[in-house]
Coordinates of C-alpha atoms in Angstrom, one line a residue:
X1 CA 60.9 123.0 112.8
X2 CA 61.9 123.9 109.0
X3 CA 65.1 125.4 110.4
X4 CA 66.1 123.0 112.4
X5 CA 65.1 120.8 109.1
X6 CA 67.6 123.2 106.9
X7 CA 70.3 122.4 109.3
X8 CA 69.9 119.0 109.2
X9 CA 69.4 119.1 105.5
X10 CA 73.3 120.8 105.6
X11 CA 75.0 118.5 107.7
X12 CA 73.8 115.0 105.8
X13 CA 74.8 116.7 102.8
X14 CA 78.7 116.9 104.1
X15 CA 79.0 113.1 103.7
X16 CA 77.8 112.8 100.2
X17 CA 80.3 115.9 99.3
X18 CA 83.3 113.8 101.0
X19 CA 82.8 110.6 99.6
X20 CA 82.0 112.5 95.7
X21 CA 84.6 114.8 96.2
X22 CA 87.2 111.9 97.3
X23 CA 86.3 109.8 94.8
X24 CA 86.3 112.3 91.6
X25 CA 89.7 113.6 93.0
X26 CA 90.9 110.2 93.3
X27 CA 90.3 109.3 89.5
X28 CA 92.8 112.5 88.5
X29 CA 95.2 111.1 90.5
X30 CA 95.3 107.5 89.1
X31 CA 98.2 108.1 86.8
X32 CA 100.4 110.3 89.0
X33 CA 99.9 107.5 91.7
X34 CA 100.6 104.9 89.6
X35 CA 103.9 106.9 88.4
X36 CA 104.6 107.3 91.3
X37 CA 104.0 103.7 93.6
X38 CA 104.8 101.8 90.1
X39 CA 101.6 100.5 90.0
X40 CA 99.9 98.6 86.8
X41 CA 96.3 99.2 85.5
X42 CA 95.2 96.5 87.3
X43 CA 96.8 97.9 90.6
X44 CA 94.9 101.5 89.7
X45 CA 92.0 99.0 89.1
X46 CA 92.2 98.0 93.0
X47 CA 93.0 101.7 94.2
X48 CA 89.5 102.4 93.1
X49 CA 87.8 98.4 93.8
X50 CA 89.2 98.3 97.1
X51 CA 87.4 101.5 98.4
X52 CA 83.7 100.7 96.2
X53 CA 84.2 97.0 97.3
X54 CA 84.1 97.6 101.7
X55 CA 81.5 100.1 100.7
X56 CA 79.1 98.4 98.5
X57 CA 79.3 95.3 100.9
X58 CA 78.9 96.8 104.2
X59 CA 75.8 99.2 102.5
X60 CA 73.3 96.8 103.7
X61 CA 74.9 96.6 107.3
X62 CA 74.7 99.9 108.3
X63 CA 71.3 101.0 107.1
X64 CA 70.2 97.9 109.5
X65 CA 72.8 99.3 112.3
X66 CA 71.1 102.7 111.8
X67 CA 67.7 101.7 112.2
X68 CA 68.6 99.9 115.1
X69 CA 71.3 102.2 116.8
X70 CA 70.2 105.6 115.1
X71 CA 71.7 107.1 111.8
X72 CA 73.4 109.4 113.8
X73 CA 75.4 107.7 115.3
X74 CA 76.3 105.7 111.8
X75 CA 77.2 109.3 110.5
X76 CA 79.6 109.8 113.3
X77 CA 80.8 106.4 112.6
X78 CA 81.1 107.3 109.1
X79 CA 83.4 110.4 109.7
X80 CA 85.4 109.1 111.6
X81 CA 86.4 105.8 109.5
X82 CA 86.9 108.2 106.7
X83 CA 89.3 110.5 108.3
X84 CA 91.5 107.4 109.3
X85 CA 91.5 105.6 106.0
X86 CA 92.6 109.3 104.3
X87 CA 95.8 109.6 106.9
X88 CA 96.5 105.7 105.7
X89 CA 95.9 107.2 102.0
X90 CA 97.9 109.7 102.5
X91 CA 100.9 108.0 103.6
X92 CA 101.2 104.5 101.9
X93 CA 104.5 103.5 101.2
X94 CA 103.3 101.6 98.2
X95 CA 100.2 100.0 96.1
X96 CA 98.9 97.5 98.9
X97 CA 99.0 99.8 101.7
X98 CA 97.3 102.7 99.7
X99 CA 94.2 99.7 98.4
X100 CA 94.0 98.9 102.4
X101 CA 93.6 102.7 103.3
X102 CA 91.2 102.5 100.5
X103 CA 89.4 100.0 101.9
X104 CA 89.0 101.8 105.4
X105 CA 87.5 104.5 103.7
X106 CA 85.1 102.5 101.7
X107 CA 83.9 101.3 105.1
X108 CA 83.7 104.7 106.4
X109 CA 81.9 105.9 103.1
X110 CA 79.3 102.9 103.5
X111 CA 78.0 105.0 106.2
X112 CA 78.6 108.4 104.7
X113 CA 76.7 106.9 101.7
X114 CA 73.6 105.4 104.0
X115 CA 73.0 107.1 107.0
X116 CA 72.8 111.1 106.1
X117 CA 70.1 109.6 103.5
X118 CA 68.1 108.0 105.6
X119 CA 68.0 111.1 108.3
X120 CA 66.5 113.1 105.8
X121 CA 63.8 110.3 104.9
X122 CA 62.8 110.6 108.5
X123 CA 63.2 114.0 108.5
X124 CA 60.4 114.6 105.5
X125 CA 58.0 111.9 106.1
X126 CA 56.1 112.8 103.4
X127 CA 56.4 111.6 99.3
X128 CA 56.6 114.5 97.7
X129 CA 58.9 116.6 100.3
X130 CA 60.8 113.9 100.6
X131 CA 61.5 113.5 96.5
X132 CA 62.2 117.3 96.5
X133 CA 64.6 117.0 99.8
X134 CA 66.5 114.2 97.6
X135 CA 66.9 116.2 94.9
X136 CA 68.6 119.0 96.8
X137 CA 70.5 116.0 98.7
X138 CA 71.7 115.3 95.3
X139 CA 72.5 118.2 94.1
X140 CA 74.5 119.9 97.0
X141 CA 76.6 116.3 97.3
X142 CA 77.2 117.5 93.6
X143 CA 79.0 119.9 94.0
X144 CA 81.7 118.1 94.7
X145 CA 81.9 116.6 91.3
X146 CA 83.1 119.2 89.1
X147 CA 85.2 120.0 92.2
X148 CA 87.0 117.1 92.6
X149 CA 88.7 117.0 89.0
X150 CA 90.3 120.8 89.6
X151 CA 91.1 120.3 93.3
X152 CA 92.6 117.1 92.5
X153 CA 94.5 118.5 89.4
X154 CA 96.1 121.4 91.1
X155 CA 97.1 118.8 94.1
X156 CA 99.0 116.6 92.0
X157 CA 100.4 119.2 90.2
X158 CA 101.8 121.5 92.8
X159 CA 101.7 119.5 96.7
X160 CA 101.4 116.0 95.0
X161 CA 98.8 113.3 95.1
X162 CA 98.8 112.8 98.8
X163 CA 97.2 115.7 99.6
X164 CA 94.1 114.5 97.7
X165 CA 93.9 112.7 100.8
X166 CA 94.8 115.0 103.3
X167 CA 91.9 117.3 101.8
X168 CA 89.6 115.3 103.7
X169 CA 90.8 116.2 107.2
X170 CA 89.3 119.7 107.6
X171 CA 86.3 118.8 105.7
X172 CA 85.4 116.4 108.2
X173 CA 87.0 118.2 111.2
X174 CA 84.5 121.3 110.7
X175 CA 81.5 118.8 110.5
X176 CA 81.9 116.6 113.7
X177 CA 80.6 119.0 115.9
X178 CA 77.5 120.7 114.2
X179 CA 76.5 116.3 113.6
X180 CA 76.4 116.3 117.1
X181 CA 75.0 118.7 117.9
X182 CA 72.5 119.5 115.6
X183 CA 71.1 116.4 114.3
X184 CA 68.4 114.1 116.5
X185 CA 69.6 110.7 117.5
X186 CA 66.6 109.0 116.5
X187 CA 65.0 106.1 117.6
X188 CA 66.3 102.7 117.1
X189 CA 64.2 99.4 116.7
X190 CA 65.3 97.0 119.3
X191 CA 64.2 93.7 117.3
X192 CA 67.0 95.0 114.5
X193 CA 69.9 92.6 114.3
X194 CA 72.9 92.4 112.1
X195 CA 73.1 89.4 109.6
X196 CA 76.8 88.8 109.7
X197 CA 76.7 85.8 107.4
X198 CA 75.0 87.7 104.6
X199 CA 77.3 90.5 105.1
X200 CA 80.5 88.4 104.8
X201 CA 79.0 86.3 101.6
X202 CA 78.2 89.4 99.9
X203 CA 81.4 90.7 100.0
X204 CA 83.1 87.9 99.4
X205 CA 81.2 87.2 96.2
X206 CA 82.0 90.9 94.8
X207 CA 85.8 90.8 96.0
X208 CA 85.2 87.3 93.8
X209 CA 84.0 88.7 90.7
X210 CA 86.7 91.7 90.9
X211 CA 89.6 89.1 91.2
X212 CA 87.8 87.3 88.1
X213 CA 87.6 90.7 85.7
X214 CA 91.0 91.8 86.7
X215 CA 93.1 88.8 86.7
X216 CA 91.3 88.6 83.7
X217 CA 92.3 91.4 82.0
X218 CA 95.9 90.9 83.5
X219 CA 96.2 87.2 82.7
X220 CA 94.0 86.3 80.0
X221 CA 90.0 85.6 80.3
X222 CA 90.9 81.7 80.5
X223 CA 93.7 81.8 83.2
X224 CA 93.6 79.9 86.1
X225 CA 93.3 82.7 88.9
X226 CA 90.6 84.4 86.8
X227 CA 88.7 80.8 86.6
X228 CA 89.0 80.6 90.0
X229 CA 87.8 83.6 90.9
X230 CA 84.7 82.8 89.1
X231 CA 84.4 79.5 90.3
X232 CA 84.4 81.4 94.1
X233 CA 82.0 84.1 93.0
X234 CA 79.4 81.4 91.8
X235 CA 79.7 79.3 95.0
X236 CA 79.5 82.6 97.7
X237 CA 76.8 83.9 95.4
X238 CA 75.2 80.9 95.8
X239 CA 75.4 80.5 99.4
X240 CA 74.7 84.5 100.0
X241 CA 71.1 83.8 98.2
X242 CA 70.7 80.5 100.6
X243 CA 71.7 81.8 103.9
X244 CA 69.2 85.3 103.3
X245 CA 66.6 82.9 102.6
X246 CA 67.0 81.2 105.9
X247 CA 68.0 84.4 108.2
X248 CA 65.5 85.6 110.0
X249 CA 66.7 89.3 109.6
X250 CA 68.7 89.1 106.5
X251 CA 70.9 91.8 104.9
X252 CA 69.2 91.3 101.8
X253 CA 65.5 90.4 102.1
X254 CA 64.9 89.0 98.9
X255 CA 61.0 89.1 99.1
X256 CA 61.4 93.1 98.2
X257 CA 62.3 92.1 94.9
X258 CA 59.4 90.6 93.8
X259 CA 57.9 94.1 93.6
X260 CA 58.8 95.5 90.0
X261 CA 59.4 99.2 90.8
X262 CA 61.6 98.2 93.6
X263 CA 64.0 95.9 91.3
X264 CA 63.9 98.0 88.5
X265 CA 64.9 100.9 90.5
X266 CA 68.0 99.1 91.9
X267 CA 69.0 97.5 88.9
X268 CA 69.0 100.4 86.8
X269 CA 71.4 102.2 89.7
X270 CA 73.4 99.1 88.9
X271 CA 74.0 100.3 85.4
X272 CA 74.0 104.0 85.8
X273 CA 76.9 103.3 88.3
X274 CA 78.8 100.5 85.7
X275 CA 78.7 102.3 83.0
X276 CA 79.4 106.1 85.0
X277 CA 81.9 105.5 87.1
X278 CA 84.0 103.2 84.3
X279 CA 83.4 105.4 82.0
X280 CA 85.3 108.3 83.9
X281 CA 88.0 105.6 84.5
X282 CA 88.4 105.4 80.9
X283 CA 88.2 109.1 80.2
X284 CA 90.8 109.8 82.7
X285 CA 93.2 107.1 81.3
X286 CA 93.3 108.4 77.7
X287 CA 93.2 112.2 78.7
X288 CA 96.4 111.5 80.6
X289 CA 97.7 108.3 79.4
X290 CA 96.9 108.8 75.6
X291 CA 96.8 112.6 75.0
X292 CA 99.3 113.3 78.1
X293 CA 97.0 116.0 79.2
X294 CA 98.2 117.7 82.6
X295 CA 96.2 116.8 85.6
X296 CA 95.0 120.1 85.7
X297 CA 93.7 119.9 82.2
X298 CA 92.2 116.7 82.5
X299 CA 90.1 117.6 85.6
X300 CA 89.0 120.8 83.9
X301 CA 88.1 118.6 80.9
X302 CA 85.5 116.5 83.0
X303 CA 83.4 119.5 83.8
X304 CA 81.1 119.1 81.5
X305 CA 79.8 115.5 82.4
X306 CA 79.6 116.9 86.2
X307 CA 78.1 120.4 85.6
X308 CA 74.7 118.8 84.9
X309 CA 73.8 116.6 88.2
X310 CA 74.1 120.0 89.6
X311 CA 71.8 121.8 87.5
X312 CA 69.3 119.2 87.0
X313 CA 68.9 117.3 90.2
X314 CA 66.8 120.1 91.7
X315 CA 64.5 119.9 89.1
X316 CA 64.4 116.7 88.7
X317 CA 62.9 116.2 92.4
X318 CA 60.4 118.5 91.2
X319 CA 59.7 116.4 88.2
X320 CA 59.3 112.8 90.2
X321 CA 57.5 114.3 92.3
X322 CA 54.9 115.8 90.6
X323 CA 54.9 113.5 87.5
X324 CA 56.6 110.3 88.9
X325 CA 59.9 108.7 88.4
X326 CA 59.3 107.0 84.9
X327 CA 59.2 109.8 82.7
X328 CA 63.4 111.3 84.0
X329 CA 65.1 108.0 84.4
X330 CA 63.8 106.8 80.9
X331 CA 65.0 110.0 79.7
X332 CA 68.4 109.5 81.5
X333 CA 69.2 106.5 80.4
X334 CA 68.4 107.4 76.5
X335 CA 70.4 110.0 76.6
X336 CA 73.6 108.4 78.2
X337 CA 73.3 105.6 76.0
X338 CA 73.5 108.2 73.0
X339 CA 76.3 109.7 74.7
X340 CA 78.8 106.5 75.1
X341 CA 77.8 105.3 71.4
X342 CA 79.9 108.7 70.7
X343 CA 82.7 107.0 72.0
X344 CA 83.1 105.2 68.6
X345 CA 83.9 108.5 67.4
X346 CA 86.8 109.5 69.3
X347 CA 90.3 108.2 68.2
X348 CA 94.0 108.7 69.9
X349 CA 95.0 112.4 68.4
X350 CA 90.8 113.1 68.6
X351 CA 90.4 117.1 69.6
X352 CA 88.4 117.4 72.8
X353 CA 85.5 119.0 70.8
X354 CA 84.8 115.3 70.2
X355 CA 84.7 114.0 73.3
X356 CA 82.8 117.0 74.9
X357 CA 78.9 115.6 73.7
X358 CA 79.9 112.4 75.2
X359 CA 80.9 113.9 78.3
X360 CA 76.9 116.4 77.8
X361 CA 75.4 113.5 77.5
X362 CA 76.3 111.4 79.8
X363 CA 76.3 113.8 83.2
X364 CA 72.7 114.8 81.8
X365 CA 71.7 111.4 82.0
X366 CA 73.3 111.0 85.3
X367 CA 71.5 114.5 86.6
X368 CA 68.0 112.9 85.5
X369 CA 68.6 109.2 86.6
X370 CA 69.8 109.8 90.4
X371 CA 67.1 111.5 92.4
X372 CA 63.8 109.3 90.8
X373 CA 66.1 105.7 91.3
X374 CA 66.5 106.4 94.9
X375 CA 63.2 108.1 95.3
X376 CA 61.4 105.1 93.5
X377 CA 63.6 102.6 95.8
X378 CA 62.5 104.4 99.1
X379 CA 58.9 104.7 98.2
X380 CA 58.3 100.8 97.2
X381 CA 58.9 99.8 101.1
X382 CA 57.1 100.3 104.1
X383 CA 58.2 104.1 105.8
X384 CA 60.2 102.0 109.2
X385 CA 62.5 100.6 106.3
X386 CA 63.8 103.5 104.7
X387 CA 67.3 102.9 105.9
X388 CA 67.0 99.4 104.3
X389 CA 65.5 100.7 100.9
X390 CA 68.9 103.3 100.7
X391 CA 71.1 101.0 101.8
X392 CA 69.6 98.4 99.2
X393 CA 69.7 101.3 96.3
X394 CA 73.4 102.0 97.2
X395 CA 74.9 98.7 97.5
X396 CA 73.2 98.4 93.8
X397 CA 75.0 101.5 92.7
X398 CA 78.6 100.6 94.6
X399 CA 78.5 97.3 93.4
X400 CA 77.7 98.7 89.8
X401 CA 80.6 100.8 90.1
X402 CA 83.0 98.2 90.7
X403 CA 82.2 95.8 88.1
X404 CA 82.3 98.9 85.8
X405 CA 86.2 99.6 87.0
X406 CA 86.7 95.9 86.7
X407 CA 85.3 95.2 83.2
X408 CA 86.2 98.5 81.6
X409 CA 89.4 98.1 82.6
X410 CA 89.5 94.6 80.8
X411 CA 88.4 95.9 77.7
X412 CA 91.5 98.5 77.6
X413 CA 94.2 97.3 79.3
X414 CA 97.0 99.6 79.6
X415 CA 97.1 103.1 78.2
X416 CA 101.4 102.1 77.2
X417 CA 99.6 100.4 73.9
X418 CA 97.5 103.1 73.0
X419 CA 95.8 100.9 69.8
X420 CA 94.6 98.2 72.2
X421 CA 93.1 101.1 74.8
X422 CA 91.3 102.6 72.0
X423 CA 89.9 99.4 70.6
X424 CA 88.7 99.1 73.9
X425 CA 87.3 102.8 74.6
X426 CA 85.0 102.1 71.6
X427 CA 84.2 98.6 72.8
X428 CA 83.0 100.1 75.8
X429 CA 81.2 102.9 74.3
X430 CA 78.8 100.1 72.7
X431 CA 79.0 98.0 75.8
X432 CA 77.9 101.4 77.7
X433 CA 75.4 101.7 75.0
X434 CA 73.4 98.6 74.5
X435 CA 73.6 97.9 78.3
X436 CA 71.5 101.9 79.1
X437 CA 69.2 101.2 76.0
X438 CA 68.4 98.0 78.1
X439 CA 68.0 99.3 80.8
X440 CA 65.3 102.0 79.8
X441 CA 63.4 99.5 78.1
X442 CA 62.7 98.2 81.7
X443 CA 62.2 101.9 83.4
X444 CA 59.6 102.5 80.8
X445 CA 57.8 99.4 81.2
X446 CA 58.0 99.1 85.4
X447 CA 58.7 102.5 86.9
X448 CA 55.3 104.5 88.1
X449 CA 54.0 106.7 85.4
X450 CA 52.4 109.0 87.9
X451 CA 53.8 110.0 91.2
X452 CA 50.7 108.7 93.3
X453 CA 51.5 105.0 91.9
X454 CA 54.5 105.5 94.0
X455 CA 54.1 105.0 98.1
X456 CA 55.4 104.0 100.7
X457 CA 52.4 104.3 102.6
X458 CA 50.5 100.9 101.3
X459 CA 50.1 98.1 103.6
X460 CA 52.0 95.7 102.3
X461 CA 49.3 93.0 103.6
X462 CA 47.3 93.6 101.2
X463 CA 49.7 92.4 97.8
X464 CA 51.1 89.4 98.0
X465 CA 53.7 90.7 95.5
X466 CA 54.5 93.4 97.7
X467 CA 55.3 91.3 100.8
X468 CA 58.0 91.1 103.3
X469 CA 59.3 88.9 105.6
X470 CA 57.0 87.8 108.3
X471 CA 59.6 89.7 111.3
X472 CA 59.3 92.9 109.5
X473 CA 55.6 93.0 108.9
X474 CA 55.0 92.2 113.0
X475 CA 57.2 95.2 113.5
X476 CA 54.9 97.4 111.1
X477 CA 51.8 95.8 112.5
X478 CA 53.0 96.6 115.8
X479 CA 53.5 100.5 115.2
X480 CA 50.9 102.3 116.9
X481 CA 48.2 104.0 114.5
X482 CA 49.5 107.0 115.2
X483 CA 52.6 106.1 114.0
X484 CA 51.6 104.2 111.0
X485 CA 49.6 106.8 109.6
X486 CA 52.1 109.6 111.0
X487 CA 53.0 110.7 107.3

């Protein structure tokens, strides 16, 4: 049993290396493809929106589709979508093909970025081998962070950025098989189903709010396509929060929020994602775009904000689980927000030895935050609902991510008038800032001090606070005792 646990451990770790490795490649590329397609910031903007759009809004979908199907089978999925979306990637005649291929691997990465997750929650039943399996999770999906800046580099600069693509093929080739046939199927529930209404609302309010932050920084905040855009997100948002409330298996049950730990955790993904993944944006921009650094140099310049997650996710699975989640994230956060402050610091013709605590600081915070967010997430719902809990803490993080592309980019603009980029830089350096320092304000207040405050093992019967909707707690009623008291 723990080797047949190790290799299952290996193979969900190949989708989080994909979709990390893709992504941090991507970001290198951004300037060569816009060179090269004649695409604007706000078309590099899409590039990276159309691909965390697809995935933050169909996050929710497949964790239900796993639970009901088995993750497996959603991991297969997964592959698959990805390898079709990186051929599309790879040979897009121009900007809107290459955002469509983006957006079939965004659907393919909602899977990647769900399912191998939840396999391992089932896999370790158990709190505290499961916070320590996370960790690892974490760390080995890592890798492919300070990875993807050199392997991206040396694409563009020698093959070109097409082959930042292409890379994906034999990664996912070489995995198909051992997913087959080395990890369980898995049971599914049969009462499971899909709530297509809230699926389609949810991503129609977060294409919304992209069209509103980037037509806003292409048009003006007060143009009419950006006011429109927010006039649409208001109305889908609201008619996403009235059609969960009425669905009797909806894609977001909104009763899990009114636990603390369980909203907390997800909304501080939210803005570990926003202010991460736009920060890199940003950094990327003005190595290449403001310095003209060589995409080789500008990958290798990233290391330091990546090199962390890999040191300190291990440990940090140790740490929440032996002391509890609140104790690391606070931490995390602290210590990014210190790090994008340092953005004020940096000008145009800065040397790199300025930007290089930002960068420290930030991937430390990053290595401390992941691993007790998604831990805290998992453990604040009833065991049968782990795939929901992920795909909940995910779609948090994704959608995060995009509204960090979105409104970072609107604070810049383009890197052709280098005074307005850096007024923004520092901009969103406080943004980054005040938004963290927020943030773990409400991690130390809500987050379980101690690691036996966290479990997913309570009835949730017995808090009203804690409660569910009345479908889901028949289905954990109905679970045999075995199987209720199983870990």
């Amino acid at each position: 049993m723990p080797r047949r646990r190790g290799v299952v451990m290996v193979m969900m770790c190949v989708g989080l290396f994909l979709v990390q490795l893709d992504a941090t490649a991507v970001n290198v590329a951004l300037p060569a493809i816009g060179a090269d397609l004649h695409a604007s910031v706000s078309g590099l903007q899409w590039v990276v929106a159309g691909y965390l759009v697809p995935f933050a809004a169909l996050l929710l979908a497949v964790g239900t589709l796993g639970d009901r199907y088995g993750h497996r089978r959603m991991v297969i999925a997964g592959l698959l979508l990805f390898a079709a979306g990186s051929v599309a990637c790879a040979v897009a005649p121009n900007t809107g093909m290459l955002i469509a291929g983006r957006a079939v691997q965004g659907i393919g990465g909602a899977a990647l970025g769900t399912a191998p997750l939840a396999v391992i929650t089932l896999t370790y039943p158990h709190e505290r081998a499961r916070a320590k399996a996370i960790g690892i999770w974490v760390a080995v999906g890592g890798l492919a962070l300070p990875l993807g800046p050199l392997i991206g580099g040396l694409l563009v600069a020698g093959p070109g950025w097409r082959w930042v693509f292409l890379l994906n093929l034999p990664i996912i080739a070489a995995s198909l098989v051992p997913v087959l046939t080395q990890v369980p199927a898995g049971r599914g529930i049969a009462a499971t189903s899909l709530d297509v209404p809230g699926t389609a609302l949810g991503a129609m309010t977060l294409t919304s709010l992209m069209l509103a932050l980037i037509e806003g920084s292409r048009n003006g905040s007060v143009s009419p396509p950006a006011l429109a855009a927010i006039a649409a997100a208001v109305v889908f948002g609201w008619a996403f929060g009235w059609a969960e409330r009425r669905h009797p298996n909806p894609t977001l049950p909104l009763e899990l929020f009114r636990d603390r730990r369980f909203s907390t955790a997800n909304a501080a993904a939210a803005a570990m994602a926003l202010v991460h993944v736009g920060t890199v944006f940003l950094i990327t921009l003005y190595l290449q775009g403001i310095q003209h650094r060589a995409p080789i140099a500008a990958g290798a310049a990233l290391l330091p904000m990546f090199l962390p997650l890999i040191v300190l996710a291990p440990f940090t699975g140790h740490i929440t689980a032996r002391y509890g989640p609140r104790i690391p994230a606070t931490t995390g956060l602290i210590l990014g927000a210190t790090g994008t402050a340092l953005l004020t610091r940096v000008n145009a013709d800065s040397r790199y030895v300025l930007l290089l605590p930002t960068l420290v600081l930030l991937g430390t915070g990053l290595g401390l935050l992941t691993t007790p967010l998604v831990a805290t997430a998992i453990a604040s719902v009833p065991h049968d609902q782990a795939g929901l809990a992920i795909g909940v803490n995910n779609t948090a993080r994704q959608s995060g991510a995009a509204i960090g592309i979105a409104l970072f980019g609107t604070l810049t603009g383009s890197t052709t008038d280098p005074h307005r980029f850096m007024v923004g830089l520092h901009l969103a350096g406080i943004t980054a800032a005040t938004l963290y320092l927020l943030t773990a304000a409400a991690t130390a207040t809500f987050l379980p001090p101690r690691a036996s405050t966290v479990s997913s093992d309570r009835d949730p019967r017995r808090d009203p606070h804690q409660r569910v909707s009345d479908q889901r707690q028949i289905r954990l009623i109905k679970k045999t005792p075995d199987e209720r008291d199983h870990h």
